[in-house]
Amino acid sequence: MQYLPVCLRLKDAPVILVGGGTVGTRKARLLLRAGANLTVVAPEISSELESLLAEHGGTWQRSEYRETDLHGRMLVVAATPEQSVNEQIHADATALNLPVNVVDSPALCSFIFPSIVDRDPLLIAISSSGRSPVLARKLRRKLESEVPGAYGALAEFAGRYRDRVKEAIPEETPRRLFWEQIMEGTVAEQVLGGRESRAEQMLEEQLANTQAHYVGEVYLIGAGPGDPDLMTFKAARLLQTADVVLYDRLVSEPILEMSRRDAERIYVGKRRDDHAVPQEQINQLLVDLAKEGKRVVRLKGGDPFVFGRGGEEIELLAQHGVPFQVVPGITAGNGAACYAGIPLTHRDHAQSVRFATGHLRDGTINLDWGKFLSETETVVFYMGLVGLPVICEKLIEHGRPANTPIALIERATTKEQRVLAGTLDTIVDIVEREKPRAPTLIILGSVVTLHDSLSWFGDS
């Protein structure tokens, strides 16, 4: 994140705008709408800008820019056609520790103007960090059509009742859950429909019936293999409601950032031979947090029920009567195969697929190797990076040809994805040379030969 989005209160604040052309006029319109005490410095200004200043009580200083014009200001905007003047304004403002925006020059900006969807007092700001204003405006137009104007009235309504609800429900979590019910229910619909008197009556009725304790709930969410776009709508929605998020190293940072900013985040491991929190403690933590009345998300890479130990976690929740939901995710086997251009099944190569764990225990992998010999079946090994030499050795030992195609996919579906392809007798040396990092996934079978022709994503 290159910029921190903030909402700046400019009511009666002394702001200076240098430049009075078409671009400067657009900036002045925004600043004046925000209530700024605006001074425009320019030898000439547009007729529209002159009218705006007269309407809102701004000042036109008919002169060239001087460094002393910045003294006593809170905010600086430069919109002159002269690059040298804009650079000087940036230097002067920076020396005075004043926030400065030089229009169309991101390198000279300590802040930038976002595209705004205005449903006052509700504001939605979209920014491309100065890279593509056209894209930001496109997204604004999309949101303009999807966010009704009445949302501003709903925000005003909530503001009027904020202290009343806080007094009635002093505890933070129950109060937030109450507001979520209001905003997603019939009270909000009454406000959006222009029936605020009825909405006030309904809200008071709900306050009178508020229970002192809210029962918490646990959501086991499959986060998929890494690409946040592969999250389901339900997973994204529930993640946004969580008070607490338990996550491990298989969950990518962009996915974690989809949670609420005020949600507590608890890292619970896990990497080989180093579990930050043992599984039994994770299970109990889910129970304890839910009993505190919190909405808890257990965020898992891939799918919770495919080598994710989700069954163990909900078993304890069920024993303690804690409500829970399980949200499936795209398992790493499917995601990695698709992004690597390796179909798990193909009429000419494989008519079935088998998923197995490649995790070492006491230096070996306890699998029935005789079941892995079919050349018309694709085999997917999870957690097999360290155990790869054992996997290859056992497969060859039990009869798989040494030239059987095999691929190791590193950090699948992310921008760091890499595919290392070889055969049972060459892949160990390839991995030793390339030194991939976990998480990785291994695919065995003739479908791997399709990778070169069907791969479409990442560095292969």
CSV table of C-alpha atoms in Angstrom, one decimal:
chain,number,residue,atom,x,y,z
A,1,MET,CA,0.0,0.0,0.0
A,2,GLN,CA,1.7,3.2,-1.2
A,3,TYR,CA,-0.8,5.6,0.2
A,4,LEU,CA,-2.9,5.6,3.4
A,5,PRO,CA,-6.5,6.6,2.6
A,6,VAL,CA,-7.8,9.2,5.1
A,7,CYS,CA,-10.8,11.5,5.4
A,8,LEU,CA,-9.5,15.0,6.1
A,9,ARG,CA,-11.7,17.5,7.9
A,10,LEU,CA,-11.3,20.8,6.0
A,11,LYS,CA,-14.2,22.8,7.4
A,12,ASP,CA,-12.9,26.4,7.7
A,13,ALA,CA,-9.3,25.2,7.2
A,14,PRO,CA,-6.9,27.6,5.4
A,15,VAL,CA,-6.1,25.9,2.1
A,16,ILE,CA,-4.2,27.4,-0.9
A,17,LEU,CA,-4.6,26.5,-4.5
A,18,VAL,CA,-2.0,27.9,-7.0
A,19,GLY,CA,-3.4,28.0,-10.5
A,20,GLY,CA,-6.8,29.0,-11.8
A,21,GLY,CA,-7.3,27.1,-15.0
A,22,THR,CA,-9.6,24.2,-15.8
A,23,VAL,CA,-7.7,21.7,-13.7
A,24,GLY,CA,-7.5,24.1,-10.8
A,25,THR,CA,-11.2,24.8,-11.0
A,26,ARG,CA,-11.9,21.0,-10.6
A,27,LYS,CA,-9.8,20.9,-7.5
A,28,ALA,CA,-11.4,24.1,-6.1
A,29,ARG,CA,-14.8,22.6,-6.5
A,30,LEU,CA,-13.9,19.6,-4.3
A,31,LEU,CA,-12.1,21.8,-1.7
A,32,LEU,CA,-15.0,24.2,-1.4
A,33,ARG,CA,-17.5,21.4,-1.1
A,34,ALA,CA,-15.5,20.1,1.8
A,35,GLY,CA,-15.8,23.5,3.5
A,36,ALA,CA,-12.2,24.8,3.0
A,37,ASN,CA,-11.3,28.4,3.5
A,38,LEU,CA,-9.8,28.6,0.0
A,39,THR,CA,-7.3,31.1,-1.3
A,40,VAL,CA,-6.5,30.9,-5.0
A,41,VAL,CA,-3.2,32.4,-6.2
A,42,ALA,CA,-3.1,33.1,-9.9
A,43,PRO,CA,-2.8,36.1,-12.3
A,44,GLU,CA,-5.9,34.9,-14.1
A,45,ILE,CA,-8.7,32.4,-13.2
A,46,SER,CA,-11.6,30.8,-15.0
A,47,SER,CA,-15.0,32.5,-14.8
A,48,GLU,CA,-16.4,29.3,-13.2
A,49,LEU,CA,-13.7,29.5,-10.5
A,50,GLU,CA,-14.4,33.1,-9.9
A,51,SER,CA,-18.1,32.3,-9.4
A,52,LEU,CA,-17.3,29.4,-7.1
A,53,LEU,CA,-15.2,31.7,-4.9
A,54,ALA,CA,-17.9,34.3,-4.7
A,55,GLU,CA,-20.5,31.7,-3.8
A,56,HIS,CA,-18.5,30.0,-1.1
A,57,GLY,CA,-16.6,33.0,0.3
A,58,GLY,CA,-13.2,32.1,-1.1
A,59,THR,CA,-10.4,34.5,-1.9
A,60,TRP,CA,-8.6,35.3,-5.2
A,61,GLN,CA,-5.1,36.6,-4.8
A,62,ARG,CA,-4.4,38.0,-8.2
A,63,SER,CA,-0.6,37.6,-8.3
A,64,GLU,CA,2.2,35.2,-9.2
A,65,TYR,CA,3.1,32.6,-6.6
A,66,ARG,CA,5.5,33.5,-3.7
A,67,GLU,CA,6.9,31.2,-1.0
A,68,THR,CA,5.3,33.4,1.7
A,69,ASP,CA,1.9,32.4,0.2
A,70,LEU,CA,2.2,29.1,2.0
A,71,HIS,CA,2.6,30.5,5.5
A,72,GLY,CA,-0.3,29.7,7.8
A,73,ARG,CA,-1.8,27.1,5.4
A,74,MET,CA,-3.0,23.6,6.2
A,75,LEU,CA,-3.0,22.2,2.8
A,76,VAL,CA,-1.4,23.1,-0.6
A,77,VAL,CA,-2.5,22.3,-4.1
A,78,ALA,CA,-0.5,23.2,-7.2
A,79,ALA,CA,-2.2,23.3,-10.6
A,80,THR,CA,-0.2,25.7,-12.7
A,81,PRO,CA,0.9,24.9,-16.3
A,82,GLU,CA,4.5,25.6,-15.4
A,83,GLN,CA,6.5,22.6,-14.2
A,84,SER,CA,9.2,24.7,-12.6
A,85,VAL,CA,6.6,26.6,-10.6
A,86,ASN,CA,5.0,23.3,-9.5
A,87,GLU,CA,8.3,21.9,-8.5
A,88,GLN,CA,9.1,25.0,-6.4
A,89,ILE,CA,5.7,24.8,-4.7
A,90,HIS,CA,6.4,21.2,-3.8
A,91,ALA,CA,9.8,22.1,-2.4
A,92,ASP,CA,8.5,25.0,-0.4
A,93,ALA,CA,5.5,23.0,1.0
A,94,THR,CA,7.8,20.0,1.9
A,95,ALA,CA,10.2,22.3,3.8
A,96,LEU,CA,7.2,23.6,5.8
A,97,ASN,CA,5.9,20.0,6.4
A,98,LEU,CA,2.6,20.9,4.6
A,99,PRO,CA,0.7,18.2,2.7
A,100,VAL,CA,1.0,19.1,-1.0
A,101,ASN,CA,-0.7,17.9,-4.2
A,102,VAL,CA,0.8,18.8,-7.6
A,103,VAL,CA,-1.8,17.9,-10.2
A,104,ASP,CA,-0.8,15.1,-12.6
A,105,SER,CA,2.6,14.8,-11.0
A,106,PRO,CA,2.4,11.8,-8.5
A,107,ALA,CA,6.2,12.1,-7.7
A,108,LEU,CA,5.5,15.6,-6.4
A,109,CYS,CA,2.5,14.6,-4.2
A,110,SER,CA,2.5,13.8,-0.5
A,111,PHE,CA,-1.3,13.2,-1.0
A,112,ILE,CA,-3.5,12.6,-3.9
A,113,PHE,CA,-7.2,13.2,-4.7
A,114,PRO,CA,-9.2,10.0,-5.1
A,115,SER,CA,-12.3,9.5,-7.2
A,116,ILE,CA,-15.2,10.0,-4.9
A,117,VAL,CA,-18.7,8.5,-4.6
A,118,ASP,CA,-20.5,11.1,-2.5
A,119,ARG,CA,-23.4,9.9,-0.5
A,120,ASP,CA,-22.8,12.5,2.2
A,121,PRO,CA,-22.0,11.7,5.0
A,122,LEU,CA,-21.1,8.4,3.4
A,123,LEU,CA,-18.1,8.7,1.2
A,124,ILE,CA,-16.4,6.1,-0.9
A,125,ALA,CA,-12.9,6.9,-2.2
A,126,ILE,CA,-11.2,5.0,-5.0
A,127,SER,CA,-7.5,5.5,-5.8
A,128,SER,CA,-5.0,4.0,-8.2
A,129,SER,CA,-2.1,5.6,-6.2
A,130,GLY,CA,-1.7,8.0,-9.1
A,131,ARG,CA,-1.1,5.3,-11.6
A,132,SER,CA,-4.4,5.3,-13.6
A,133,PRO,CA,-6.9,8.0,-12.8
A,134,VAL,CA,-9.0,6.7,-15.7
A,135,LEU,CA,-9.3,3.3,-14.0
A,136,ALA,CA,-10.3,4.9,-10.7
A,137,ARG,CA,-13.0,6.9,-12.5
A,138,LYS,CA,-14.3,3.8,-14.2
A,139,LEU,CA,-14.7,2.0,-10.8
A,140,ARG,CA,-16.4,5.1,-9.4
A,141,ARG,CA,-19.0,5.1,-12.2
A,142,LYS,CA,-19.6,1.4,-11.4
A,143,LEU,CA,-20.1,2.1,-7.7
A,144,GLU,CA,-22.3,5.2,-8.5
A,145,SER,CA,-24.8,2.8,-10.1
A,146,GLU,CA,-24.6,0.3,-7.3
A,147,VAL,CA,-24.8,2.5,-4.2
A,148,PRO,CA,-28.2,4.2,-3.9
A,149,GLY,CA,-28.3,7.9,-2.9
A,150,ALA,CA,-30.4,6.9,0.2
A,151,TYR,CA,-27.3,5.4,1.8
A,152,GLY,CA,-26.4,8.9,2.9
A,153,ALA,CA,-29.7,9.1,4.8
A,154,LEU,CA,-29.0,5.7,6.3
A,155,ALA,CA,-25.6,6.9,7.6
A,156,GLU,CA,-27.3,10.0,9.1
A,157,PHE,CA,-29.8,7.8,10.8
A,158,ALA,CA,-27.1,5.6,12.3
A,159,GLY,CA,-25.2,8.7,13.5
A,160,ARG,CA,-28.3,10.0,15.3
A,161,TYR,CA,-28.7,6.8,17.2
A,162,ARG,CA,-25.0,6.0,17.8
A,163,ASP,CA,-25.0,7.3,21.4
A,164,ARG,CA,-28.4,5.9,22.2
A,165,VAL,CA,-27.3,2.4,21.1
A,166,LYS,CA,-24.0,2.7,22.9
A,167,GLU,CA,-25.8,3.5,26.2
A,168,ALA,CA,-28.2,0.6,25.8
A,169,ILE,CA,-25.5,-1.9,24.7
A,170,PRO,CA,-22.2,-0.8,26.4
A,171,GLU,CA,-20.2,-3.9,25.3
A,172,GLU,CA,-18.4,-3.5,22.0
A,173,THR,CA,-19.0,-6.9,20.3
A,174,PRO,CA,-22.7,-7.1,21.1
A,175,ARG,CA,-23.1,-3.5,20.0
A,176,ARG,CA,-21.4,-4.2,16.7
A,177,LEU,CA,-23.5,-7.3,16.1
A,178,PHE,CA,-26.6,-5.2,16.8
A,179,TRP,CA,-25.6,-2.6,14.3
A,180,GLU,CA,-24.9,-5.4,11.7
A,181,GLN,CA,-28.4,-6.7,12.2
A,182,ILE,CA,-29.8,-3.2,11.8
A,183,MET,CA,-27.9,-2.4,8.6
A,184,GLU,CA,-28.8,-5.8,7.0
A,185,GLY,CA,-32.4,-5.9,8.1
A,186,THR,CA,-35.8,-4.2,7.9
A,187,VAL,CA,-34.8,-1.1,9.8
A,188,ALA,CA,-32.3,-0.1,7.1
A,189,GLU,CA,-34.9,-0.9,4.4
A,190,GLN,CA,-37.3,1.5,6.1
A,191,VAL,CA,-34.8,4.3,6.0
A,192,LEU,CA,-33.8,3.6,2.4
A,193,GLY,CA,-37.5,3.7,1.5
A,194,GLY,CA,-37.9,7.1,3.1
A,195,ARG,CA,-39.9,5.9,6.2
A,196,GLU,CA,-37.6,7.1,9.0
A,197,SER,CA,-40.3,7.4,11.6
A,198,ARG,CA,-41.1,3.7,11.2
A,199,ALA,CA,-37.4,2.9,11.2
A,200,GLU,CA,-37.0,4.7,14.5
A,201,GLN,CA,-39.9,2.8,16.1
A,202,MET,CA,-38.5,-0.5,14.9
A,203,LEU,CA,-35.0,0.3,16.2
A,204,GLU,CA,-36.4,1.2,19.6
A,205,GLU,CA,-38.3,-2.1,19.7
A,206,GLN,CA,-35.2,-4.1,18.8
A,207,LEU,CA,-33.2,-2.2,21.5
A,208,ALA,CA,-35.8,-3.2,24.1
A,209,ASN,CA,-35.5,-6.8,23.1
A,210,THR,CA,-31.7,-7.0,22.9
A,211,GLN,CA,-30.3,-10.0,24.7
A,212,ALA,CA,-27.4,-9.3,27.1
A,213,HIS,CA,-25.3,-12.0,25.6
A,214,TYR,CA,-24.7,-12.9,22.0
A,215,VAL,CA,-23.7,-16.5,21.1
A,216,GLY,CA,-20.6,-16.6,19.1
A,217,GLU,CA,-20.0,-18.6,15.9
A,218,VAL,CA,-17.1,-20.2,14.1
A,219,TYR,CA,-16.5,-20.1,10.4
A,220,LEU,CA,-14.0,-22.6,8.9
A,221,ILE,CA,-13.2,-20.9,5.6
A,222,GLY,CA,-11.3,-22.4,2.8
A,223,ALA,CA,-9.1,-19.6,1.5
A,224,GLY,CA,-8.1,-21.4,-1.7
A,225,PRO,CA,-4.5,-21.9,-2.9
A,226,GLY,CA,-3.4,-18.3,-2.8
A,227,ASP,CA,-5.0,-16.1,-5.4
A,228,PRO,CA,-7.6,-14.0,-3.5
A,229,ASP,CA,-9.9,-14.0,-6.6
A,230,LEU,CA,-10.5,-17.7,-6.0
A,231,MET,CA,-12.2,-17.0,-2.7
A,232,THR,CA,-16.0,-17.7,-2.8
A,233,PHE,CA,-18.5,-14.8,-2.2
A,234,LYS,CA,-19.6,-16.5,1.0
A,235,ALA,CA,-16.0,-16.8,2.2
A,236,ALA,CA,-15.3,-13.1,1.6
A,237,ARG,CA,-18.5,-12.0,3.2
A,238,LEU,CA,-18.0,-14.0,6.4
A,239,LEU,CA,-14.4,-13.0,6.6
A,240,GLN,CA,-15.6,-9.4,6.8
A,241,THR,CA,-17.8,-10.1,9.8
A,242,ALA,CA,-15.1,-11.8,11.9
A,243,ASP,CA,-14.0,-10.4,15.3
A,244,VAL,CA,-11.0,-12.8,15.4
A,245,VAL,CA,-9.1,-14.5,12.5
A,246,LEU,CA,-6.9,-17.5,13.1
A,247,TYR,CA,-4.6,-18.1,10.2
A,248,ASP,CA,-1.5,-20.0,9.2
A,249,ARG,CA,1.4,-19.6,6.7
A,250,LEU,CA,-0.6,-21.1,3.8
A,251,VAL,CA,-2.9,-18.0,3.8
A,252,SER,CA,-1.6,-15.3,1.5
A,253,GLU,CA,-1.3,-11.7,2.8
A,254,PRO,CA,-3.8,-10.3,0.2
A,255,ILE,CA,-6.5,-12.7,1.5
A,256,LEU,CA,-5.7,-11.8,5.1
A,257,GLU,CA,-6.1,-8.2,4.2
A,258,MET,CA,-9.7,-8.9,3.2
A,259,SER,CA,-10.6,-9.1,6.9
A,260,ARG,CA,-11.9,-6.2,8.9
A,261,ARG,CA,-9.2,-3.7,9.9
A,262,ASP,CA,-10.2,-3.9,13.6
A,263,ALA,CA,-10.4,-7.7,13.7
A,264,GLU,CA,-7.9,-9.5,16.0
A,265,ARG,CA,-5.5,-11.7,14.0
A,266,ILE,CA,-3.9,-14.7,15.6
A,267,TYR,CA,-1.1,-16.6,13.8
A,268,VAL,CA,-1.3,-20.3,14.6
A,269,GLY,CA,1.6,-21.9,12.6
A,270,LYS,CA,2.3,-24.1,10.8
A,271,ARG,CA,5.5,-25.1,9.1
A,272,ARG,CA,7.4,-28.4,9.2
A,273,ASP,CA,8.4,-29.4,12.7
A,274,ASP,CA,7.5,-25.9,14.0
A,275,HIS,CA,3.8,-25.4,15.0
A,276,ALA,CA,3.3,-22.0,16.5
A,277,VAL,CA,0.2,-23.3,18.2
A,278,PRO,CA,-0.4,-27.1,18.5
A,279,GLN,CA,-3.6,-28.4,16.8
A,280,GLU,CA,-5.2,-29.3,20.2
A,281,GLN,CA,-4.7,-25.7,21.4
A,282,ILE,CA,-6.2,-24.3,18.1
A,283,ASN,CA,-9.3,-26.5,18.6
A,284,GLN,CA,-9.7,-25.2,22.2
A,285,LEU,CA,-9.1,-21.6,21.2
A,286,LEU,CA,-11.9,-21.7,18.7
A,287,VAL,CA,-14.3,-22.9,21.4
A,288,ASP,CA,-13.1,-20.4,24.0
A,289,LEU,CA,-13.3,-17.4,21.6
A,290,ALA,CA,-16.8,-18.4,20.5
A,291,LYS,CA,-18.0,-18.7,24.1
A,292,GLU,CA,-16.9,-15.1,24.6
A,293,GLY,CA,-19.6,-14.2,22.1
A,294,LYS,CA,-17.2,-13.5,19.2
A,295,ARG,CA,-17.4,-14.4,15.5
A,296,VAL,CA,-14.3,-16.4,14.8
A,297,VAL,CA,-12.9,-17.3,11.4
A,298,ARG,CA,-10.5,-20.2,11.1
A,299,LEU,CA,-8.9,-19.3,7.8
A,300,LYS,CA,-7.3,-22.2,6.0
A,301,GLY,CA,-5.3,-22.5,2.8
A,302,GLY,CA,-7.1,-24.6,0.2
A,303,ASP,CA,-10.1,-26.5,1.5
A,304,PRO,CA,-10.8,-27.1,5.2
A,305,PHE,CA,-11.6,-30.8,4.6
A,306,VAL,CA,-8.7,-31.7,2.3
A,307,PHE,CA,-5.7,-32.3,4.5
A,308,GLY,CA,-6.8,-29.2,6.5
A,309,ARG,CA,-7.8,-31.0,9.8
A,310,GLY,CA,-11.1,-29.1,9.7
A,311,GLY,CA,-12.9,-32.2,10.8
A,312,GLU,CA,-11.0,-32.3,14.1
A,313,GLU,CA,-11.8,-28.6,14.7
A,314,ILE,CA,-15.5,-28.9,14.2
A,315,GLU,CA,-15.7,-32.1,16.2
A,316,LEU,CA,-14.7,-30.2,19.3
A,317,LEU,CA,-17.0,-27.3,18.4
A,318,ALA,CA,-19.9,-29.7,18.1
A,319,GLN,CA,-19.1,-31.3,21.5
A,320,HIS,CA,-19.4,-27.9,23.1
A,321,GLY,CA,-22.5,-26.8,21.3
A,322,VAL,CA,-20.7,-24.0,19.5
A,323,PRO,CA,-22.5,-23.0,16.2
A,324,PHE,CA,-20.2,-23.3,13.1
A,325,GLN,CA,-20.2,-23.1,9.4
A,326,VAL,CA,-17.8,-24.7,6.9
A,327,VAL,CA,-17.1,-22.8,3.7
A,328,PRO,CA,-15.4,-24.9,1.0
A,329,GLY,CA,-12.4,-23.6,-0.8
A,330,ILE,CA,-10.6,-24.5,-4.0
A,331,THR,CA,-8.2,-27.1,-2.8
A,332,ALA,CA,-4.6,-26.6,-3.7
A,333,GLY,CA,-4.6,-29.7,-6.0
A,334,ASN,CA,-7.2,-28.2,-8.3
A,335,GLY,CA,-5.9,-24.6,-8.2
A,336,ALA,CA,-2.2,-25.6,-8.8
A,337,ALA,CA,-3.1,-28.0,-11.6
A,338,CYS,CA,-5.3,-25.4,-13.4
A,339,TYR,CA,-2.8,-22.5,-13.1
A,340,ALA,CA,0.0,-24.8,-14.2
A,341,GLY,CA,-1.9,-26.1,-17.3
A,342,ILE,CA,-2.0,-29.7,-16.0
A,343,PRO,CA,-5.5,-31.2,-16.3
A,344,LEU,CA,-6.0,-33.7,-13.4
A,345,THR,CA,-8.0,-35.8,-15.8
A,346,HIS,CA,-7.8,-36.1,-19.5
A,347,ARG,CA,-9.4,-38.6,-21.9
A,348,ASP,CA,-6.0,-39.5,-23.4
A,349,HIS,CA,-4.0,-39.6,-20.2
A,350,ALA,CA,-5.9,-40.1,-16.9
A,351,GLN,CA,-9.4,-41.3,-16.1
A,352,SER,CA,-9.1,-40.8,-12.3
A,353,VAL,CA,-7.2,-38.8,-9.7
A,354,ARG,CA,-5.9,-39.6,-6.3
A,355,PHE,CA,-4.9,-37.2,-3.5
A,356,ALA,CA,-2.3,-38.2,-0.9
A,357,THR,CA,-0.2,-36.6,1.8
A,358,GLY,CA,3.5,-36.5,1.2
A,359,HIS,CA,4.3,-35.5,4.8
A,360,LEU,CA,7.2,-37.3,6.4
A,361,ARG,CA,6.8,-38.9,9.8
A,362,ASP,CA,9.9,-40.3,11.4
A,363,GLY,CA,11.7,-40.0,8.1
A,364,THR,CA,9.2,-42.0,6.1
A,365,ILE,CA,5.8,-41.8,4.4
A,366,ASN,CA,3.3,-44.4,5.5
A,367,LEU,CA,1.3,-45.0,2.2
A,368,ASP,CA,0.1,-48.2,0.5
A,369,TRP,CA,2.5,-47.7,-2.5
A,370,GLY,CA,0.9,-50.6,-4.4
A,371,LYS,CA,-2.1,-48.4,-5.1
A,372,PHE,CA,-0.1,-45.7,-6.9
A,373,LEU,CA,0.9,-47.8,-9.9
A,374,SER,CA,-1.9,-47.1,-12.4
A,375,GLU,CA,-0.6,-45.1,-15.4
A,376,THR,CA,-4.2,-43.9,-16.2
A,377,GLU,CA,-4.5,-42.2,-12.8
A,378,THR,CA,-3.1,-38.8,-11.8
A,379,VAL,CA,-1.6,-38.7,-8.2
A,380,VAL,CA,-1.4,-35.4,-6.3
A,381,PHE,CA,0.8,-35.2,-3.2
A,382,TYR,CA,0.3,-32.5,-0.7
A,383,MET,CA,3.1,-31.3,1.6
A,384,GLY,CA,5.7,-33.4,-0.2
A,385,LEU,CA,8.6,-31.1,-0.8
A,386,VAL,CA,10.8,-32.6,2.0
A,387,GLY,CA,9.6,-36.1,1.3
A,388,LEU,CA,10.1,-35.9,-2.5
A,389,PRO,CA,13.2,-38.2,-2.5
A,390,VAL,CA,11.2,-40.8,-0.5
A,391,ILE,CA,8.2,-40.5,-2.8
A,392,CYS,CA,10.3,-41.0,-5.9
A,393,GLU,CA,12.2,-43.9,-4.4
A,394,LYS,CA,9.2,-45.8,-3.2
A,395,LEU,CA,7.2,-45.3,-6.4
A,396,ILE,CA,10.1,-46.7,-8.5
A,397,GLU,CA,10.7,-49.5,-6.0
A,398,HIS,CA,7.1,-50.6,-6.3
A,399,GLY,CA,7.0,-50.6,-10.1
A,400,ARG,CA,6.4,-47.1,-11.5
A,401,PRO,CA,8.7,-46.5,-14.5
A,402,ALA,CA,11.5,-44.1,-13.7
A,403,ASN,CA,10.5,-41.9,-16.7
A,404,THR,CA,7.0,-41.2,-15.3
A,405,PRO,CA,6.4,-37.5,-15.7
A,406,ILE,CA,6.2,-35.5,-12.4
A,407,ALA,CA,5.9,-31.8,-11.6
A,408,LEU,CA,6.4,-29.7,-8.5
A,409,ILE,CA,4.4,-26.5,-8.3
A,410,GLU,CA,5.7,-23.8,-6.0
A,411,ARG,CA,3.4,-21.1,-4.5
A,412,ALA,CA,0.6,-22.0,-6.9
A,413,THR,CA,-1.8,-19.4,-8.2
A,414,THR,CA,0.3,-16.5,-6.9
A,415,LYS,CA,2.6,-14.2,-8.8
A,416,GLU,CA,5.5,-16.3,-7.4
A,417,GLN,CA,4.2,-19.5,-9.0
A,418,ARG,CA,6.9,-21.7,-10.5
A,419,VAL,CA,6.6,-25.1,-12.1
A,420,LEU,CA,9.5,-27.6,-12.0
A,421,ALA,CA,8.8,-30.5,-14.3
A,422,GLY,CA,10.8,-33.7,-14.8
A,423,THR,CA,10.5,-37.5,-14.3
A,424,LEU,CA,10.8,-39.7,-11.2
A,425,ASP,CA,14.5,-40.2,-11.8
A,426,THR,CA,15.3,-36.5,-12.5
A,427,ILE,CA,13.0,-34.4,-10.3
A,428,VAL,CA,15.0,-34.7,-7.1
A,429,ASP,CA,18.1,-33.2,-8.8
A,430,ILE,CA,16.0,-30.5,-10.4
A,431,VAL,CA,14.5,-29.5,-7.0
A,432,GLU,CA,17.9,-29.6,-5.4
A,433,ARG,CA,19.2,-27.2,-8.0
A,434,GLU,CA,16.3,-24.8,-8.1
A,435,LYS,CA,15.6,-24.9,-4.3
A,436,PRO,CA,11.8,-24.1,-4.3
A,437,ARG,CA,10.1,-22.9,-1.2
A,438,ALA,CA,7.0,-24.2,0.5
A,439,PRO,CA,4.1,-24.3,-0.1
A,440,THR,CA,4.5,-26.7,-2.9
A,441,LEU,CA,2.4,-29.4,-4.5
A,442,ILE,CA,3.4,-32.5,-6.5
A,443,ILE,CA,1.5,-33.9,-9.5
A,444,LEU,CA,2.5,-37.3,-10.9
A,445,GLY,CA,1.3,-38.8,-14.2
A,446,SER,CA,1.3,-38.4,-18.0
A,447,VAL,CA,-0.9,-35.3,-17.7
A,448,VAL,CA,2.2,-33.4,-16.7
A,449,THR,CA,3.4,-33.6,-20.3
A,450,LEU,CA,0.6,-31.2,-21.2
A,451,HIS,CA,2.1,-28.4,-19.1
A,452,ASP,CA,4.3,-26.9,-21.8
A,453,SER,CA,1.5,-26.6,-24.3
A,454,LEU,CA,-1.4,-25.7,-21.9
A,455,SER,CA,0.4,-23.5,-19.3
A,456,TRP,CA,-1.0,-19.9,-19.3
A,457,PHE,CA,-0.1,-18.4,-15.9
A,458,GLY,CA,3.1,-17.3,-14.1
A,459,ASP,CA,6.7,-18.3,-14.6
A,460,SER,CA,6.8,-21.9,-15.8
